[in-house]
Tab-separated table of C-alpha atoms in Angstrom:
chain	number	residue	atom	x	y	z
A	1	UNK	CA	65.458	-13.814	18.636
A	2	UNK	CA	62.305	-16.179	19.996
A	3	UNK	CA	58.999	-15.878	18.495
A	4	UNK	CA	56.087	-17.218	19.573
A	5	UNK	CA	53.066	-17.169	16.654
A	6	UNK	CA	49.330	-17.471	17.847
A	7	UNK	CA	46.623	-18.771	15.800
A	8	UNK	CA	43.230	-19.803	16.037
A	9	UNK	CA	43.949	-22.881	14.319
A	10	UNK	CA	46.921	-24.075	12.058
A	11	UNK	CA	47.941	-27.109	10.199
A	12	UNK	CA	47.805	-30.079	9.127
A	13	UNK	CA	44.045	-29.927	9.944
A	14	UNK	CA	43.594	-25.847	8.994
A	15	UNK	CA	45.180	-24.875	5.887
A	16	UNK	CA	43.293	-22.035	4.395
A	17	UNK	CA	44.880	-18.171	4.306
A	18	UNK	CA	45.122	-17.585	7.473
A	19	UNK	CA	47.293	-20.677	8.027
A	20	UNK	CA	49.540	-20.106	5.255
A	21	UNK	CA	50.103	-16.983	5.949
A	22	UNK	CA	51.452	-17.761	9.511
A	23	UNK	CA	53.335	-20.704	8.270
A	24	UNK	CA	55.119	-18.719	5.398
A	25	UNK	CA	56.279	-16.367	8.121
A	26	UNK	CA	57.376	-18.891	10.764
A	27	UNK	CA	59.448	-20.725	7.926
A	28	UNK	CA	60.764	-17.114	6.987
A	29	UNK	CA	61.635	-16.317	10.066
A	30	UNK	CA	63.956	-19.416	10.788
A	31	UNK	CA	65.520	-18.911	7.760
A	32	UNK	CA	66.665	-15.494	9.180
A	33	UNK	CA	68.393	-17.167	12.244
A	34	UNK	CA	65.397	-16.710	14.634
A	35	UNK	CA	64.097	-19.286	16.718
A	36	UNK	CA	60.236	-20.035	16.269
A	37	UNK	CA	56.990	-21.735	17.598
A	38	UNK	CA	53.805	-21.695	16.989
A	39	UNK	CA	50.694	-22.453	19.370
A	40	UNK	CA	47.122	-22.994	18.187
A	41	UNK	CA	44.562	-24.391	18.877
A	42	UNK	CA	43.020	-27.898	18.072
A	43	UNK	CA	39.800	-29.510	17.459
A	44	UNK	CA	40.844	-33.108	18.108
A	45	UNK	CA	39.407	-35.420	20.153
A	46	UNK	CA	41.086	-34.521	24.165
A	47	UNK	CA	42.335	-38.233	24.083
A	48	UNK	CA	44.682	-37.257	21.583
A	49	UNK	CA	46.480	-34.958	23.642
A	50	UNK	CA	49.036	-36.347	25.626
A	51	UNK	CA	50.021	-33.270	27.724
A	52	UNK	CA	47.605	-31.709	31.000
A	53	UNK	CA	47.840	-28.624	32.425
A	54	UNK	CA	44.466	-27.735	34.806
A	55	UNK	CA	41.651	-27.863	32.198
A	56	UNK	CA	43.483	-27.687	29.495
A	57	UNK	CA	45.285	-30.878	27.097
A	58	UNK	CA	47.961	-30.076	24.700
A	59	UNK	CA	50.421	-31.546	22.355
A	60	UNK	CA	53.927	-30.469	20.476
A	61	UNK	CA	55.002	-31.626	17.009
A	62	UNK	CA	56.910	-30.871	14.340
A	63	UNK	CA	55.545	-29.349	11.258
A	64	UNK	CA	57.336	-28.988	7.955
A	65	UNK	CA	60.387	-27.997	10.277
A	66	UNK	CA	58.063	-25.280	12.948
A	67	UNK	CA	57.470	-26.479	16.241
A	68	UNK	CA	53.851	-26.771	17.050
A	69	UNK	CA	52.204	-26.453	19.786
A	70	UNK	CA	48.272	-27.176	19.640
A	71	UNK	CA	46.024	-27.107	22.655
A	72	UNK	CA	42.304	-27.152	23.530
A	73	UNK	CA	39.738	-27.686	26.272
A	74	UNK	CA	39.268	-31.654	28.276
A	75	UNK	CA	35.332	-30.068	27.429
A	76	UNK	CA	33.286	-27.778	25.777
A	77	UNK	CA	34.722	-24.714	24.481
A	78	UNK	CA	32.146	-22.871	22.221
A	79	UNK	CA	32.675	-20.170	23.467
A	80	UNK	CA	35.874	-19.164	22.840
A	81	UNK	CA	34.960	-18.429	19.023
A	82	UNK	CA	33.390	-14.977	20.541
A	83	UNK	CA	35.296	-13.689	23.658
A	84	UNK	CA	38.007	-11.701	23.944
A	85	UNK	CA	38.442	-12.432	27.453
A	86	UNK	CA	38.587	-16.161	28.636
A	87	UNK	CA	39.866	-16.902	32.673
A	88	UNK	CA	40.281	-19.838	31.893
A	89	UNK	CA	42.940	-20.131	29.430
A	90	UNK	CA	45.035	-17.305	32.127
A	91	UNK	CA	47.331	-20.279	33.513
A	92	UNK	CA	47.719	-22.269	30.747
A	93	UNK	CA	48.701	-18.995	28.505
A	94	UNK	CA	51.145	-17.902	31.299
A	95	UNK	CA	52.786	-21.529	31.177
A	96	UNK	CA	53.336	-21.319	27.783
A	97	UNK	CA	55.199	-17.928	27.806
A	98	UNK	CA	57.230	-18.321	30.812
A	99	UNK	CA	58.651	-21.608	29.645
A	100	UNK	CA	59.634	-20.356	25.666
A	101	UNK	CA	60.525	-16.939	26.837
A	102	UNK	CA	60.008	-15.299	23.397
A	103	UNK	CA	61.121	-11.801	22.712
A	104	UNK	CA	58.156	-11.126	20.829
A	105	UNK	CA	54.740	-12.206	19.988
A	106	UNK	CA	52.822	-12.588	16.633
A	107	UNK	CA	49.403	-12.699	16.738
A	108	UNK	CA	48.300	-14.430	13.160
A	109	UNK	CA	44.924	-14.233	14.519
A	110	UNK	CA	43.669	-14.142	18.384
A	111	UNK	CA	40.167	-15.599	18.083
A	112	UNK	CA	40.878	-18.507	21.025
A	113	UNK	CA	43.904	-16.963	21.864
A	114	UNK	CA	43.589	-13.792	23.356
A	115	UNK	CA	44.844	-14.788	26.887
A	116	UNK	CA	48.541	-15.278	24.968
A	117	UNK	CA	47.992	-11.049	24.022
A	118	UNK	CA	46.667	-10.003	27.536
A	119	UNK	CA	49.582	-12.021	29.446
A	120	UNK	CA	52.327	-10.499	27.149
A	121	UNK	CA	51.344	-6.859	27.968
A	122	UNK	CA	51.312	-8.302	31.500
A	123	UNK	CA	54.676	-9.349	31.715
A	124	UNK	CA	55.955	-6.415	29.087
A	125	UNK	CA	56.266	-8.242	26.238
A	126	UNK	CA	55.696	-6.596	22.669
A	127	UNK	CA	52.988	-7.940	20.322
A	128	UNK	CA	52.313	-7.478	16.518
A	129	UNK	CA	49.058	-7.779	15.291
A	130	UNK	CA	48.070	-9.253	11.768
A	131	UNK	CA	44.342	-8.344	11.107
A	132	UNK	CA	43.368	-11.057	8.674
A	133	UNK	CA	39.869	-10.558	9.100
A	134	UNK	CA	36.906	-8.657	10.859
A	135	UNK	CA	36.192	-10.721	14.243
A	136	UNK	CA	37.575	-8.027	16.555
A	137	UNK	CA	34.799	-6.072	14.650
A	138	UNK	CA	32.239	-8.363	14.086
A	139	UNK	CA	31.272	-11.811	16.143
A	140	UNK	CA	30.115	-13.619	12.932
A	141	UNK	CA	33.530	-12.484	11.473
A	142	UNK	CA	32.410	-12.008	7.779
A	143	UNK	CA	30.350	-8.678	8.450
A	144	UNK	CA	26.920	-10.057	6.960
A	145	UNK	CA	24.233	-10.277	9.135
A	146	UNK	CA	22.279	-12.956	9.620
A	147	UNK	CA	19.993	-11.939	6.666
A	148	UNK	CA	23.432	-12.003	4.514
A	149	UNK	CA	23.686	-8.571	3.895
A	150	UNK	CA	26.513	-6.894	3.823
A	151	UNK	CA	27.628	-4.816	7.401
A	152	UNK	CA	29.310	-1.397	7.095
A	153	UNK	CA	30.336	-1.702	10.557
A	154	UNK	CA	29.944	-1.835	14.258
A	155	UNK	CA	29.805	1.735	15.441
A	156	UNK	CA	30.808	0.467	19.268
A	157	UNK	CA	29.021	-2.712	19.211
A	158	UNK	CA	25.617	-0.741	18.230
A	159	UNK	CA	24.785	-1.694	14.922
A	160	UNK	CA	25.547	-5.542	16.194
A	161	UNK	CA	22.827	-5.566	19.027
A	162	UNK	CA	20.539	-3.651	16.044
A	163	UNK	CA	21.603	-6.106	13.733
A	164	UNK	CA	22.085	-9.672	14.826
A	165	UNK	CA	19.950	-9.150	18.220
A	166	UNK	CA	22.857	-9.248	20.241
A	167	UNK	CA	22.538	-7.816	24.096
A	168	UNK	CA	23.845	-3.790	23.735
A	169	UNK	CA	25.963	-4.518	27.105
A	170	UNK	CA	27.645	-7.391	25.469
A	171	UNK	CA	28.496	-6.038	22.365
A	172	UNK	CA	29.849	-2.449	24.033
A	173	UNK	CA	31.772	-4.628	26.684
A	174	UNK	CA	33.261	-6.817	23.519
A	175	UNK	CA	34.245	-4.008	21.429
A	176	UNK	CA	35.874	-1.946	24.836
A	177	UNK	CA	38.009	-5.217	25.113
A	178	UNK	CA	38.920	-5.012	21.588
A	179	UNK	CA	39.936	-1.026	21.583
A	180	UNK	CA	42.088	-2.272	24.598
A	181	UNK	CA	43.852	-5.321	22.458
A	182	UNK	CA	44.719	-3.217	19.493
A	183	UNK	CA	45.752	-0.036	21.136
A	184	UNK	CA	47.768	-2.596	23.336
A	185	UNK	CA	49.636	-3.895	20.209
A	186	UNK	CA	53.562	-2.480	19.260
A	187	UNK	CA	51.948	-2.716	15.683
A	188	UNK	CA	48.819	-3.330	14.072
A	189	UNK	CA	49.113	-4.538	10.533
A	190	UNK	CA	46.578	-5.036	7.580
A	191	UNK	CA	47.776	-6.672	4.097
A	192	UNK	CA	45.176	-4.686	2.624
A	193	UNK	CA	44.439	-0.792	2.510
A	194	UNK	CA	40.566	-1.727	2.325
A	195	UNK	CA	40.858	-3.893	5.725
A	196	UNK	CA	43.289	-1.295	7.642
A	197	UNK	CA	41.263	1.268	6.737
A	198	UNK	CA	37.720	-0.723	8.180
A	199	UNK	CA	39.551	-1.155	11.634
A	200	UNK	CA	40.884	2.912	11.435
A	201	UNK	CA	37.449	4.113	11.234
A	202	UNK	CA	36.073	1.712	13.867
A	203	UNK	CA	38.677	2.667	16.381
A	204	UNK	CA	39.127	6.384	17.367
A	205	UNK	CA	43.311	6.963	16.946
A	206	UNK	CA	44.162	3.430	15.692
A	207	UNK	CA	46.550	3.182	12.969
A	208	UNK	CA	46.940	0.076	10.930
A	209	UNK	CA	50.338	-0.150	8.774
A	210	UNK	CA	50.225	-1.820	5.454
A	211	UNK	CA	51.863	-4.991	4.543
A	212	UNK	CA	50.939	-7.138	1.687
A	213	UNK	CA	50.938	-10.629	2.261
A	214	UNK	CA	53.619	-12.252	0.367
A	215	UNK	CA	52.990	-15.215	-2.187
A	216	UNK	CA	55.320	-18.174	-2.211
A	217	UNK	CA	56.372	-18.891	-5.929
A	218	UNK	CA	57.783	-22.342	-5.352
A	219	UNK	CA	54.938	-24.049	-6.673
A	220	UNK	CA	53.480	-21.448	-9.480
A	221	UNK	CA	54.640	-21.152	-12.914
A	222	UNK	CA	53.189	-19.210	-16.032
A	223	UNK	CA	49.968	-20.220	-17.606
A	224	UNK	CA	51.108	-20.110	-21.096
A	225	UNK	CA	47.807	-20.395	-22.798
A	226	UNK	CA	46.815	-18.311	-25.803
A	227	UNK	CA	43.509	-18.290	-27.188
A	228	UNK	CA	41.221	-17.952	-30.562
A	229	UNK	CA	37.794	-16.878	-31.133
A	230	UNK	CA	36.411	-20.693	-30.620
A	231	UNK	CA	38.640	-21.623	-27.448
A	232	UNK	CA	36.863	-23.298	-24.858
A	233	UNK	CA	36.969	-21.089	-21.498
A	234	UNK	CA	37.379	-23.049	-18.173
A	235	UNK	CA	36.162	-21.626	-14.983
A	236	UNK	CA	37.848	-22.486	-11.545
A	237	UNK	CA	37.165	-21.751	-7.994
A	238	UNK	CA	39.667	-22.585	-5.696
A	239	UNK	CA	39.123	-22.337	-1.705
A	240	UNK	CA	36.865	-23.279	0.847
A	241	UNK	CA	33.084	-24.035	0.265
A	242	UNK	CA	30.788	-21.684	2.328
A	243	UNK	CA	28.079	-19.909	2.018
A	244	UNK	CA	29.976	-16.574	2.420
A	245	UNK	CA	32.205	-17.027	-0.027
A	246	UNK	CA	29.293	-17.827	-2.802
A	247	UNK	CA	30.229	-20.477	-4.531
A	248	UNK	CA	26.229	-20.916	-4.760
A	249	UNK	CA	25.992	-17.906	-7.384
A	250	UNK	CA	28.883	-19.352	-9.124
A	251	UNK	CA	27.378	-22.370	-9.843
A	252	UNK	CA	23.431	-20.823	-10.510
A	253	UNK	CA	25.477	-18.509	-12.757
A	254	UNK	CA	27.556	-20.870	-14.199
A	255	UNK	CA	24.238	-23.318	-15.201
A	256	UNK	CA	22.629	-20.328	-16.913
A	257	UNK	CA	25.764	-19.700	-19.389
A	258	UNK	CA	24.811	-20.358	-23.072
A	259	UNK	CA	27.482	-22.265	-24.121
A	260	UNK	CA	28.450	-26.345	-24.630
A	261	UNK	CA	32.340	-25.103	-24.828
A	262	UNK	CA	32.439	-24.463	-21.344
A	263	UNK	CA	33.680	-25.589	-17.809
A	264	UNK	CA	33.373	-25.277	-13.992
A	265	UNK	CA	36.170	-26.628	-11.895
A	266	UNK	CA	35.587	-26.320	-7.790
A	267	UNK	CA	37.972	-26.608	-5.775
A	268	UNK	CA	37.915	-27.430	-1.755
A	269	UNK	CA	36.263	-28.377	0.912
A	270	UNK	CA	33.495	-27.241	3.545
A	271	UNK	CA	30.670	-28.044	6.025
A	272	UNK	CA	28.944	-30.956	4.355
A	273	UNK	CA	25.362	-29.429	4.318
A	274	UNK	CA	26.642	-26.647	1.814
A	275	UNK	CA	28.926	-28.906	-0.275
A	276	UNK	CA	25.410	-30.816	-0.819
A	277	UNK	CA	23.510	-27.829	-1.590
A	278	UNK	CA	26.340	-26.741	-4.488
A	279	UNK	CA	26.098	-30.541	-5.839
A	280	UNK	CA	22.229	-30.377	-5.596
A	281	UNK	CA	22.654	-26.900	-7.581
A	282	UNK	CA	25.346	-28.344	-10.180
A	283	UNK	CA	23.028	-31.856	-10.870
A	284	UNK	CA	22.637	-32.559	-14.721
A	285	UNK	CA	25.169	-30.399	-15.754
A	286	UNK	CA	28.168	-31.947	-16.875
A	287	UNK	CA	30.035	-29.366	-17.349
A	288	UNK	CA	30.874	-28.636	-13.806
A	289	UNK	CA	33.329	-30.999	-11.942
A	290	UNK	CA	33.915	-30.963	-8.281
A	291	UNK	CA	37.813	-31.263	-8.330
A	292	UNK	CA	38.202	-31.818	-4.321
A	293	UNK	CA	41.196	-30.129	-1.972
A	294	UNK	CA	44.614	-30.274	-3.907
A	295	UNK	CA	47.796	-29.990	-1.813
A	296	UNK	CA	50.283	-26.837	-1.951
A	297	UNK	CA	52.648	-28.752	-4.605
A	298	UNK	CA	49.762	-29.526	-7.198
A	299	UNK	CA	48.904	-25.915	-7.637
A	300	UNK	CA	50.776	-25.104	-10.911
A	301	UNK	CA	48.351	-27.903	-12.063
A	302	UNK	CA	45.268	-25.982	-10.979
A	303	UNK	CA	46.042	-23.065	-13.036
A	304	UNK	CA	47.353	-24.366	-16.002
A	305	UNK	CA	44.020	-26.233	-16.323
A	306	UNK	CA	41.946	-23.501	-16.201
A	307	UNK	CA	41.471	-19.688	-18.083
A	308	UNK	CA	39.813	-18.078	-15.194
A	309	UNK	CA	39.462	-18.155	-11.502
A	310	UNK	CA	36.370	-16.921	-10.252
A	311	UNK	CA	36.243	-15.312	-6.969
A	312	UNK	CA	32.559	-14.545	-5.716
A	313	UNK	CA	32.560	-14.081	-2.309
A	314	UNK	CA	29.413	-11.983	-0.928
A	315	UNK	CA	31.765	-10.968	2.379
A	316	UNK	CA	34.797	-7.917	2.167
A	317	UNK	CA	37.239	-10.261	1.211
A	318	UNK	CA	40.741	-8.556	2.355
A	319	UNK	CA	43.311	-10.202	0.488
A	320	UNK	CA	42.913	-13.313	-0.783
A	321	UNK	CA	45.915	-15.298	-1.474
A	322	UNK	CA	44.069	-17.490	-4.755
A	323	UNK	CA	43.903	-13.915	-6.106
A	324	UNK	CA	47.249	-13.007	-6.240
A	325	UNK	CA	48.557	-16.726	-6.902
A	326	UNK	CA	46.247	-16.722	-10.076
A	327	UNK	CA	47.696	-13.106	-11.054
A	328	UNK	CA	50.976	-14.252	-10.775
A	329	UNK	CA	50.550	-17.608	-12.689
A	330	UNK	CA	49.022	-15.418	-15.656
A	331	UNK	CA	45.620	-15.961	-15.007
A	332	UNK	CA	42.759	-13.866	-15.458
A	333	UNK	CA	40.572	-12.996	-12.504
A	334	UNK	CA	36.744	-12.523	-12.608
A	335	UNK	CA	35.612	-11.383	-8.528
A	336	UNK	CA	33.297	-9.235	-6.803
A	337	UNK	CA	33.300	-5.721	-6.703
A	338	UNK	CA	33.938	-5.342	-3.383
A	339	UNK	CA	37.079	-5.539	-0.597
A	340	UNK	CA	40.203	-5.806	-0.859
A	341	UNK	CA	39.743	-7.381	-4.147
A	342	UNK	CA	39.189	-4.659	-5.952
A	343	UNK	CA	42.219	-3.146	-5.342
A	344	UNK	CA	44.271	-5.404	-7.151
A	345	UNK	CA	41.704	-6.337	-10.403
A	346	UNK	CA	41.572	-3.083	-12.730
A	347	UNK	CA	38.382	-4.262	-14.782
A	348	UNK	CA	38.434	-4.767	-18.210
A	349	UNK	CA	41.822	-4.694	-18.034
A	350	UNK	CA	43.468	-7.803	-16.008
A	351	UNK	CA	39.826	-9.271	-15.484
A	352	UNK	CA	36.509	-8.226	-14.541
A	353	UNK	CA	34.471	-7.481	-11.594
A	354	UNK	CA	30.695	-8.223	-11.136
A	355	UNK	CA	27.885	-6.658	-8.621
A	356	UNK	CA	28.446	-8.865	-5.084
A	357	UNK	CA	25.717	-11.285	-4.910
A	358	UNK	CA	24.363	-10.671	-8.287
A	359	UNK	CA	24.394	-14.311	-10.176
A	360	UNK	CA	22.743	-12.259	-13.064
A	361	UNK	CA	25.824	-10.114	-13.655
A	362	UNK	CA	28.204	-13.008	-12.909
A	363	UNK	CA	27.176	-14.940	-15.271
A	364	UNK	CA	26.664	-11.824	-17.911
A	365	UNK	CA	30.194	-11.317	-17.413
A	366	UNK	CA	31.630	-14.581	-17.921
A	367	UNK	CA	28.920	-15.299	-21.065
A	368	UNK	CA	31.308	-12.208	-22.532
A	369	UNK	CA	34.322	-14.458	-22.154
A	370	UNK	CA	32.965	-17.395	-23.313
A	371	UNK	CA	31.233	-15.156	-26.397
A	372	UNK	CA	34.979	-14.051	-26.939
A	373	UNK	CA	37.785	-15.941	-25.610
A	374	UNK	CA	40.320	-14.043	-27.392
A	375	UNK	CA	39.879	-11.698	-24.605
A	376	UNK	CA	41.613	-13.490	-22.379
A	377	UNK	CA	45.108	-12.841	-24.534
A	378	UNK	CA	44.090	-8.958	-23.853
A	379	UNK	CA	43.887	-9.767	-20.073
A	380	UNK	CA	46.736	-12.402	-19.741
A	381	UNK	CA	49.161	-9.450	-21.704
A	382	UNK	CA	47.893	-7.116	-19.078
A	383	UNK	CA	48.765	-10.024	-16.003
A	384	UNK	CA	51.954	-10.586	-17.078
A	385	UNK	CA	55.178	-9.791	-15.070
A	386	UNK	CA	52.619	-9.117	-12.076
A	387	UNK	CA	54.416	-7.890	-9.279
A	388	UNK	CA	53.466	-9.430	-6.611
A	389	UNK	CA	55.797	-9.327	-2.608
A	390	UNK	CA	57.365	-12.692	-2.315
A	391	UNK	CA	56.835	-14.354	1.043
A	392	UNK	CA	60.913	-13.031	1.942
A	393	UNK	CA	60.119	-9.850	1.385
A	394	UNK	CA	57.109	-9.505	3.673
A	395	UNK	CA	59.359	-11.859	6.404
A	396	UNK	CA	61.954	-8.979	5.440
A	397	UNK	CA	59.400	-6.124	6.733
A	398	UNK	CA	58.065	-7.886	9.702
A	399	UNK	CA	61.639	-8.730	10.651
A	400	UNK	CA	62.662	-4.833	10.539
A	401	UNK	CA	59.417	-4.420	13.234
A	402	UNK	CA	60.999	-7.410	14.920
A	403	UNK	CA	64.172	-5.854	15.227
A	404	UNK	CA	63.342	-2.928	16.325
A	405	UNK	CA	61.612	-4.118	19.177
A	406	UNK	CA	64.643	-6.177	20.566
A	407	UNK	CA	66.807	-2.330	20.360
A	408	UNK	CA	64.565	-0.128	21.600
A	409	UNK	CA	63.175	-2.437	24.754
A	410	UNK	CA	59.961	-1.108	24.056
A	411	UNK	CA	57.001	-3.188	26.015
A	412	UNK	CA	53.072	-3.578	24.962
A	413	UNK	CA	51.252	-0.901	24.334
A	414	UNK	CA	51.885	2.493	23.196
């Protein structure tokens, strides 16, 4: 069986969940016999491409065995982070699928894509949609307006022109051509019953099937820490740096804690104008370290030197992966109270969960762990033997959708 995976962006550049996810399940999938490739697209320079088709440069590689095959604009292409139509990318999208010929279509995410979705239920090929965030939904992605607070919905593009002064027409034009996508798709899938369930009440007779994302285990092993009443407690964060995902109300939280027996580890990367403001924040305090990006094999390292991963994003996180990998490595998880996330933290029993965008309450919370380590034995008792899917069972379950497909003949749309 061919599959062709879409993404917005992809590796080596890209490498956050969105990206992993897709690469887990290309990698699956050719371990299953099928044949796969990837296209994305790219934010080099155009004179890196060495391929030309109308306005459009591309290039194919190789990566960690998945065919690759990245394209972009010869100019400007803003505005492909918002539509959902784009008549420009029509030939180049066509190209692409008459010459691989796949049987299917994945769409890991469509934002800059969407012409590879619209041609397949042209020429009657199935797609399977992964929702992995809110940007059919929402045009900043996140749902927080631009005042940061948090967005309940669209309600057909009317609270967006209410709330981030976008034209009415627009935003009802935007959301029909989203309806169209999803009720176009073989199968719409959510790894999270929070996310599925955001998309079900947005569209009128759209239902989202649950699959949990599955973790690869390669790389993670057991924290096997066990603590007293004086341990010292470090804190980690461990994903991108931006403003949505509050690592700003870690850190004011973290400076706040009463306690010389304590650390704050960050993790990743992000626009350099917020990485500045955090290290402005953190100044003086030697206590927090800013640990840089760390690469997929070093990530056993990144738990075992640490006693809690702190998650305090101010968006609906869906499903993040750090969540699950710190679950399964044994270590406690302290995130906010809303999302996906909740689903999987239980609090005061396998960690704790704090008001979103509350620094106050943060920080309350983890001055509770640092006033009591031995907690954390309570909590890491609780973790262990998480179950958590493995990346070949999720391939397993998209593979069954696959399959089914490739009897039944059925083409896009329902």
């Amino acid at each position: 069986m061919k599959i062709l995976y879409t993404v917005h962006q992809f590796y080596p550049k890209w490498y956050t969940g969105t990206e992993k996810f897709v690469l887990n399940s290309a990698k699956m999938q050719q371990r299953f016999g099928n044949q796969v490739k990837v296209v994305a697209f790219g934010m080099d320079a155009p004179g890196k491409y060495d391929r030309v088709l109308g306005n459009v440069v591309y290039k194919e590689f190789i990566y960690q065995g998945v065919p690759v095959l990245e394209f972009r604009y010869r100019g400007k292409e803003g505005h492909l982070n918002e539509v959902l139509v784009d008549e420009e990318l029509k030939e180049f999208a066509q190209f692409v699928i008459d010459s691989y010929g796949p049987d299917v279509i994945h769409a890991g995410h469509i934002m800059r894509t969407t012409e590879f979705v619209h041609y397949a239920r042209h020429a009657g090929i199935p797609y399977v949609m992964s929702l992995t965030d809110f940007w059919l939904i929402c045009l900043r992605t996140i749902m927080l307006t631009p005042q940061n607070q948090i967005c309940s919905g669209c309600s057909n593009g009317e609270k967006c022109a209410q709330n981030c002064h976008i034209s009415v027409d627009y935003c009802r034009t935007r959301y029909k051509q989203a309806d169209e996508i999803l009720q176009g798709a073989y199968m719409v899938v959510s790894p999270s019953r929070f996310l599925a369930s955001m998309f079900e009440k947005e569209f009128e007779g759209l239902k989202v099937r649950v699959i949990n994302h599955g973790i690869s285990t390669l790389y993670l092993r057991e924290n096997p820490k066990v603590y007293g009443d004086k341990s010292s407690v470090i804190f980690c964060y461990a994903g991108s740096l931006t403003q949505h995902k509050g690592v700003h109300l870690l850190v004011k939280a973290f400076r706040e804690l009463r306690s010389t027996n304590a650390a704050l580890q960050i993790y990743g990367s992000g626009p350099e104008d917020y990485v500045r403001r955090l290290r402005s924040l953190a100044e003086g305090d030697k206590r927090i370290q800013f640990k840089g990006i760390y690469c997929a094999d070093e990530i056993a390292s990144v738990f075992d030197g640490c006693d809690v991963v702190i998650i305090p994003s101010t968006w609906y996180e869906n499903y993040p992966l750090v969540l699950h990998e710190s679950l399964i490595s044994c270590v406690p998880v302290l995130a906010s109270n809303i999302g996906g996330m909740s689903e999987k933290i239980t609090d005061g029993f396998n960690g704790y969960t704090f008001r979103v965008g509350d620094a106050d309450d943060l920080r309350g919370k983890m001055q509770d762990i640092v006033d009591n380590p031995a907690i954390l034995n309570y909590y890491k008792k609780n973790i262990s033997g998480f179950l958590q899917p493995t990346v070949e069972q999720e391939a397993s379950r998209y593979l069954k959708v696959f399959e089914e497909l490739r009897k039944t003949g059925k083409n896009a749309g329902r």
